[in-house]
C-alpha positions as a LaTeX table, in Angstrom:
\begin{tabular}{lrrr}
\hline
Residue & $x$ (\AA) & $y$ (\AA) & $z$ (\AA) \\
\hline
Gly1 & $-25.27$ & $-3.83$ & 17.99 \\
Arg2 & $-23.19$ & $-6.44$ & 15.50 \\
Met3 & $-19.72$ & $-6.58$ & 15.02 \\
Phe4 & $-18.49$ & $-5.35$ & 12.00 \\
Gly5 & $-16.69$ & $-8.65$ & 10.31 \\
Ser6 & $-18.74$ & $-10.74$ & 10.95 \\
Gln7 & $-20.49$ & $-10.78$ & 7.68 \\
Leu8 & $-17.59$ & $-12.19$ & 6.43 \\
Phe9 & $-17.85$ & $-15.64$ & 8.13 \\
Gly10 & $-21.13$ & $-17.00$ & 6.18 \\
Gly11 & $-19.58$ & $-20.38$ & 4.50 \\
Thr12 & $-19.04$ & $-18.38$ & 0.89 \\
Phe13 & $-14.79$ & $-18.16$ & 1.67 \\
Arg14 & $-14.72$ & $-21.77$ & 2.69 \\
Gly15 & $-14.68$ & $-23.04$ & $-1.11$ \\
Thr16 & $-12.40$ & $-20.91$ & $-2.82$ \\
Leu17 & $-9.12$ & $-21.26$ & $-3.81$ \\
Asn18 & $-6.95$ & $-18.62$ & $-3.75$ \\
Gln19 & $-5.69$ & $-17.72$ & $-7.49$ \\
Gly20 & $-2.24$ & $-19.00$ & $-5.75$ \\
Phe21 & 0.38 & $-16.05$ & $-6.62$ \\
Asn22 & 1.62 & $-13.96$ & $-4.19$ \\
Ala23 & 4.79 & $-11.66$ & $-5.12$ \\
Asp24 & 5.86 & $-11.29$ & $-1.57$ \\
Tyr25 & 5.77 & $-13.96$ & 0.09 \\
Val26 & 8.80 & $-15.51$ & 1.09 \\
Ile27 & 10.22 & $-18.94$ & 0.18 \\
Ala28 & 11.16 & $-21.27$ & 3.13 \\
Ile29 & 12.09 & $-24.49$ & 4.27 \\
Gly30 & 9.27 & $-27.21$ & 3.52 \\
Asp31 & 8.54 & $-24.84$ & 0.16 \\
Arg32 & 7.85 & $-26.90$ & $-2.71$ \\
Leu33 & 8.63 & $-25.03$ & $-5.92$ \\
Gln34 & 7.69 & $-26.32$ & $-9.81$ \\
Val35 & 10.67 & $-26.80$ & $-11.89$ \\
Arg36 & 10.84 & $-26.42$ & $-15.45$ \\
Leu37 & 14.13 & $-26.23$ & $-17.80$ \\
Trp38 & 14.66 & $-26.48$ & $-21.63$ \\
Gly39 & 16.48 & $-26.02$ & $-24.15$ \\
Ala40 & 19.99 & $-27.81$ & $-24.44$ \\
Phe41 & 18.66 & $-29.96$ & $-21.54$ \\
Asn42 & 14.95 & $-30.89$ & $-20.29$ \\
Tyr43 & 14.09 & $-31.45$ & $-15.94$ \\
Glu44 & 10.67 & $-31.45$ & $-15.03$ \\
Gly45 & 9.81 & $-31.38$ & $-11.18$ \\
Asn46 & 8.29 & $-30.71$ & $-8.15$ \\
Leu47 & 11.11 & $-29.75$ & $-5.56$ \\
Met48 & 11.40 & $-29.43$ & $-1.66$ \\
Val49 & 12.94 & $-26.35$ & $-0.47$ \\
Asp50 & 15.62 & $-28.86$ & 2.14 \\
Pro51 & 16.50 & $-27.57$ & 5.01 \\
Gln52 & 19.87 & $-25.53$ & 4.21 \\
Gly53 & 17.16 & $-23.65$ & 2.55 \\
Asn54 & 17.85 & $-25.10$ & $-1.18$ \\
Val55 & 16.55 & $-26.51$ & $-4.00$ \\
Tyr56 & 17.82 & $-29.03$ & $-6.04$ \\
Ile57 & 18.52 & $-29.63$ & $-9.25$ \\
Pro58 & 19.86 & $-32.72$ & $-11.43$ \\
Asn59 & 23.15 & $-31.36$ & $-13.84$ \\
Val60 & 23.13 & $-28.47$ & $-12.12$ \\
Gly61 & 22.64 & $-28.63$ & $-7.92$ \\
Pro62 & 21.62 & $-26.99$ & $-5.56$ \\
Val63 & 20.84 & $-23.67$ & $-5.85$ \\
Ala64 & 19.90 & $-21.34$ & $-3.12$ \\
Val65 & 16.07 & $-20.19$ & $-2.45$ \\
Ala66 & 14.88 & $-19.44$ & 0.85 \\
Gly67 & 14.10 & $-15.73$ & 1.79 \\
Val68 & 13.59 & $-15.68$ & $-1.78$ \\
Lys69 & 10.43 & $-13.41$ & $-2.51$ \\
Ser70 & 8.33 & $-15.64$ & $-4.85$ \\
Gly71 & 8.70 & $-12.12$ & $-7.53$ \\
Asp72 & 11.76 & $-12.90$ & $-8.19$ \\
Leu73 & 12.47 & $-16.41$ & $-7.57$ \\
Asn74 & 12.34 & $-17.34$ & $-11.36$ \\
Ser75 & 15.63 & $-14.85$ & $-11.88$ \\
Ile76 & 17.62 & $-15.99$ & $-8.80$ \\
Met77 & 16.83 & $-19.50$ & $-10.72$ \\
Glu78 & 18.06 & $-17.75$ & $-13.77$ \\
Arg79 & 21.44 & $-17.01$ & $-12.34$ \\
Gly80 & 21.41 & $-20.26$ & $-10.62$ \\
Ile81 & 21.30 & $-22.56$ & $-13.83$ \\
Arg82 & 23.55 & $-20.33$ & $-15.41$ \\
Lys83 & 26.70 & $-21.11$ & $-14.00$ \\
Thr84 & 26.49 & $-24.49$ & $-15.44$ \\
Phe85 & 24.51 & $-23.69$ & $-18.35$ \\
Lys86 & 25.89 & $-20.25$ & $-20.08$ \\
Ser87 & 23.16 & $-20.03$ & $-22.56$ \\
Asn88 & 20.16 & $-21.91$ & $-24.62$ \\
Thr89 & 18.16 & $-24.19$ & $-21.24$ \\
Ser90 & 15.31 & $-22.17$ & $-20.19$ \\
Ile91 & 13.50 & $-22.27$ & $-16.52$ \\
Tyr92 & 10.70 & $-21.39$ & $-15.47$ \\
Ala93 & 10.22 & $-21.74$ & $-11.48$ \\
Ala94 & 6.87 & $-21.11$ & $-9.08$ \\
Leu95 & 6.09 & $-21.72$ & $-5.76$ \\
Asp96 & 3.65 & $-24.68$ & $-5.67$ \\
Ala97 & 0.17 & $-23.11$ & $-4.52$ \\
Ser98 & $-2.07$ & $-26.21$ & $-4.57$ \\
Gln99 & $-0.48$ & $-27.93$ & $-2.09$ \\
Pro100 & $-2.94$ & $-29.71$ & 0.67 \\
Val101 & $-2.57$ & $-28.48$ & 4.40 \\
Lys102 & $-3.82$ & $-29.38$ & 7.70 \\
Val103 & $-3.65$ & $-26.11$ & 9.30 \\
Tyr104 & $-5.07$ & $-25.86$ & 13.41 \\
Val105 & $-8.01$ & $-22.91$ & 13.53 \\
Thr106 & $-7.62$ & $-21.86$ & 17.55 \\
Gly107 & $-8.23$ & $-18.68$ & 19.72 \\
Asn108 & $-11.56$ & $-17.27$ & 19.71 \\
Val109 & $-12.98$ & $-19.23$ & 16.66 \\
Arg110 & $-16.32$ & $-20.81$ & 16.88 \\
Gln111 & $-14.95$ & $-24.17$ & 16.17 \\
Pro112 & $-11.38$ & $-24.89$ & 16.89 \\
Gly113 & $-9.54$ & $-27.61$ & 15.61 \\
Leu114 & $-7.52$ & $-28.91$ & 12.60 \\
Tyr115 & $-8.43$ & $-27.99$ & 8.43 \\
Gly116 & $-7.80$ & $-29.06$ & 5.87 \\
Gly117 & $-7.00$ & $-26.97$ & 1.98 \\
Val118 & $-4.16$ & $-26.02$ & 0.03 \\
Ser119 & $-1.17$ & $-23.74$ & 1.06 \\
Ser120 & $-2.20$ & $-21.33$ & $-1.09$ \\
Asp121 & $-6.05$ & $-20.23$ & 0.85 \\
Ser122 & $-6.39$ & $-16.81$ & 2.13 \\
Pro123 & $-6.66$ & $-17.53$ & 6.26 \\
Ile124 & $-10.04$ & $-15.80$ & 5.72 \\
Ser125 & $-11.13$ & $-19.33$ & 4.20 \\
Tyr126 & $-9.23$ & $-21.51$ & 7.22 \\
Ile127 & $-10.68$ & $-18.98$ & 9.81 \\
Asp128 & $-14.06$ & $-19.30$ & 8.00 \\
Lys129 & $-13.79$ & $-23.48$ & 8.14 \\
Ala130 & $-13.67$ & $-23.23$ & 12.14 \\
Gly131 & $-17.14$ & $-21.53$ & 12.48 \\
Gly132 & $-16.17$ & $-17.99$ & 11.61 \\
Val133 & $-14.37$ & $-15.52$ & 14.93 \\
Asp134 & $-16.54$ & $-16.20$ & 18.24 \\
Gln135 & $-18.56$ & $-13.13$ & 17.69 \\
Glu136 & $-18.75$ & $-12.48$ & 21.21 \\
Arg137 & $-15.38$ & $-12.56$ & 22.44 \\
Gly138 & $-13.53$ & $-13.18$ & 19.36 \\
Ser139 & $-10.76$ & $-10.17$ & 17.64 \\
Tyr140 & $-10.92$ & $-8.85$ & 13.98 \\
Val141 & $-8.02$ & $-6.83$ & 14.14 \\
Asp142 & $-5.80$ & $-9.13$ & 16.46 \\
Val143 & $-4.97$ & $-12.89$ & 13.53 \\
Val144 & $-1.37$ & $-13.81$ & 14.22 \\
Ile145 & $-0.58$ & $-16.91$ & 12.20 \\
Lys146 & 2.15 & $-19.73$ & 13.66 \\
Arg147 & 5.28 & $-21.69$ & 12.58 \\
Gly148 & 5.92 & $-23.67$ & 15.50 \\
Thr149 & 7.25 & $-21.30$ & 17.87 \\
Gln150 & 8.01 & $-18.16$ & 15.42 \\
Ile151 & 4.56 & $-15.70$ & 14.13 \\
Arg152 & 5.18 & $-15.87$ & 10.70 \\
Lys153 & 2.15 & $-12.74$ & 10.06 \\
Gln154 & 0.18 & $-11.11$ & 12.01 \\
Ile155 & $-3.33$ & $-9.79$ & 10.18 \\
Asn156 & $-6.13$ & $-7.52$ & 10.58 \\
Leu157 & $-9.51$ & $-8.65$ & 8.72 \\
Tyr158 & $-10.41$ & $-5.20$ & 9.07 \\
Asn159 & $-8.42$ & $-4.31$ & 5.89 \\
Phe160 & $-9.91$ & $-6.76$ & 4.03 \\
Leu161 & $-13.68$ & $-5.42$ & 5.00 \\
Ile162 & $-12.54$ & $-1.60$ & 4.43 \\
Asp163 & $-9.48$ & $-1.83$ & 1.60 \\
Gly164 & $-10.27$ & $-4.97$ & $-0.11$ \\
Thr165 & $-6.22$ & $-6.14$ & 0.49 \\
Leu166 & $-6.45$ & $-9.86$ & 0.79 \\
Glu167 & $-3.55$ & $-10.69$ & 2.86 \\
Leu168 & $-1.95$ & $-14.00$ & 1.53 \\
Ala169 & 0.39 & $-16.15$ & 3.88 \\
Gln170 & 1.33 & $-19.56$ & 1.93 \\
Phe171 & 0.79 & $-22.14$ & 4.69 \\
Gln172 & 2.56 & $-25.11$ & 5.36 \\
Asp173 & 1.38 & $-28.86$ & 6.89 \\
Gly174 & 0.53 & $-27.61$ & 10.63 \\
Asp175 & 0.52 & $-24.24$ & 10.81 \\
Val176 & $-1.26$ & $-22.58$ & 13.58 \\
Ile177 & $-4.03$ & $-19.75$ & 12.71 \\
Val178 & $-5.02$ & $-18.36$ & 16.47 \\
Val179 & $-7.72$ & $-16.01$ & 16.73 \\
Gly180 & $-6.51$ & $-13.41$ & 19.75 \\
Ser181 & $-9.45$ & $-11.62$ & 22.35 \\
Arg182 & $-11.69$ & $-8.55$ & 21.13 \\
Lys183 & $-9.67$ & $-5.57$ & 22.05 \\
Gln184 & $-11.61$ & $-2.32$ & 22.55 \\
Ser185 & $-14.87$ & $-1.88$ & 20.59 \\
Phe186 & $-17.11$ & 1.49 & 19.68 \\
Ser187 & $-20.30$ & 1.59 & 18.26 \\
Val188 & $-21.56$ & 4.09 & 15.13 \\
Ser189 & $-24.84$ & 4.85 & 14.75 \\
Gly190 & $-27.10$ & 6.99 & 12.96 \\
Glu191 & $-26.18$ & 8.85 & 8.86 \\
Val192 & $-23.32$ & 6.26 & 8.24 \\
Tyr193 & $-23.43$ & 2.64 & 5.31 \\
Asn194 & $-21.23$ & 0.59 & 8.09 \\
Ala195 & $-24.05$ & 1.21 & 11.10 \\
Tyr196 & $-22.03$ & $-1.45$ & 13.46 \\
Asp197 & $-19.57$ & $-1.94$ & 16.55 \\
Phe198 & $-15.97$ & $-1.80$ & 15.57 \\
Glu199 & $-12.86$ & $-3.10$ & 17.33 \\
Phe200 & $-9.53$ & $-1.09$ & 17.40 \\
Ser201 & $-5.73$ & $-2.61$ & 19.03 \\
Glu202 & $-4.62$ & 1.39 & 20.50 \\
Pro203 & $-5.70$ & 2.48 & 23.14 \\
Ser204 & $-7.72$ & 5.81 & 21.51 \\
Ile205 & $-8.14$ & 6.87 & 18.48 \\
Pro206 & $-9.01$ & 9.29 & 16.01 \\
Leu207 & $-12.63$ & 10.61 & 15.22 \\
Gln208 & $-11.73$ & 10.87 & 11.66 \\
Lys209 & $-10.48$ & 7.26 & 11.49 \\
Ala210 & $-13.60$ & 5.98 & 13.60 \\
Leu211 & $-15.63$ & 7.46 & 10.92 \\
Ala212 & $-13.79$ & 6.74 & 8.05 \\
Met213 & $-13.98$ & 3.24 & 9.17 \\
Ala214 & $-18.35$ & 3.51 & 9.43 \\
Lys215 & $-18.35$ & 5.46 & 5.94 \\
Val216 & $-20.29$ & 8.39 & 7.03 \\
Lys217 & $-23.41$ & 9.42 & 4.39 \\
Ser218 & $-23.51$ & 12.55 & 2.34 \\
Gly219 & $-25.91$ & 14.04 & 4.04 \\
Ala220 & $-24.98$ & 13.94 & 7.72 \\
Thr221 & $-23.46$ & 16.94 & 9.37 \\
His222 & $-22.96$ & 16.43 & 13.29 \\
Val223 & $-21.91$ & 13.99 & 15.05 \\
Ser224 & $-21.93$ & 13.03 & 18.45 \\
Ile225 & $-20.19$ & 10.85 & 21.26 \\
Val226 & $-21.67$ & 9.23 & 23.69 \\
Arg227 & $-19.06$ & 7.61 & 26.48 \\
Arg228 & $-20.29$ & 4.87 & 29.36 \\
Gln229 & $-18.90$ & 4.92 & 32.72 \\
Gly230 & $-19.26$ & 2.75 & 34.69 \\
Asn231 & $-23.71$ & 3.31 & 34.88 \\
Glu232 & $-23.20$ & 6.72 & 33.57 \\
Arg233 & $-23.16$ & 8.18 & 30.50 \\
Arg234 & $-21.60$ & 11.24 & 29.35 \\
\hline
\end{tabular}
């Protein structure tokens, strides 16, 4: 049968830009922020988070932002400038989501290599550029994003296919996406909307969960389970 997930990679994601705002993204060293101040003091700039985890704002000095969630950035920066400007200066700060980056895509993909995009592109779009997950050997539930030796994120592509949750990562130059090897799989046929082979990472999963992935049609009444062990079918 066909692996559930292979339908993701027909080139449709390759050219799509992400909306770029991910409130849960945690600001890291090397990220770029767009900063604007107006009122008693006007300033506009694109600032990089330095190795100490700060951005340096003229007339204000360093403001610590590493480890801050993107959604909290404005209030943290606001607090930072209040030490200098007690009132009548406003600040707007946002992660620069359009920063061009090159990301390595490796592991079980069709065309491993270095691919260009912008920092807010989704992991799916980079995997799509690399020809998608290898349908014979690749995993849809074990995708890892690394920065150096550090694992920044583990992604299960089924979260997007089944629940529509698109996981975002905010890439930097030189980040690596590694697509793991296929885990266990089961195949569903008959009265279901998703008649595919499915992958799962646990040693076993409950029937309800398997059927939820396959999306059973309302007329279905019975289920039979066939298990192959060696040449035997049970």
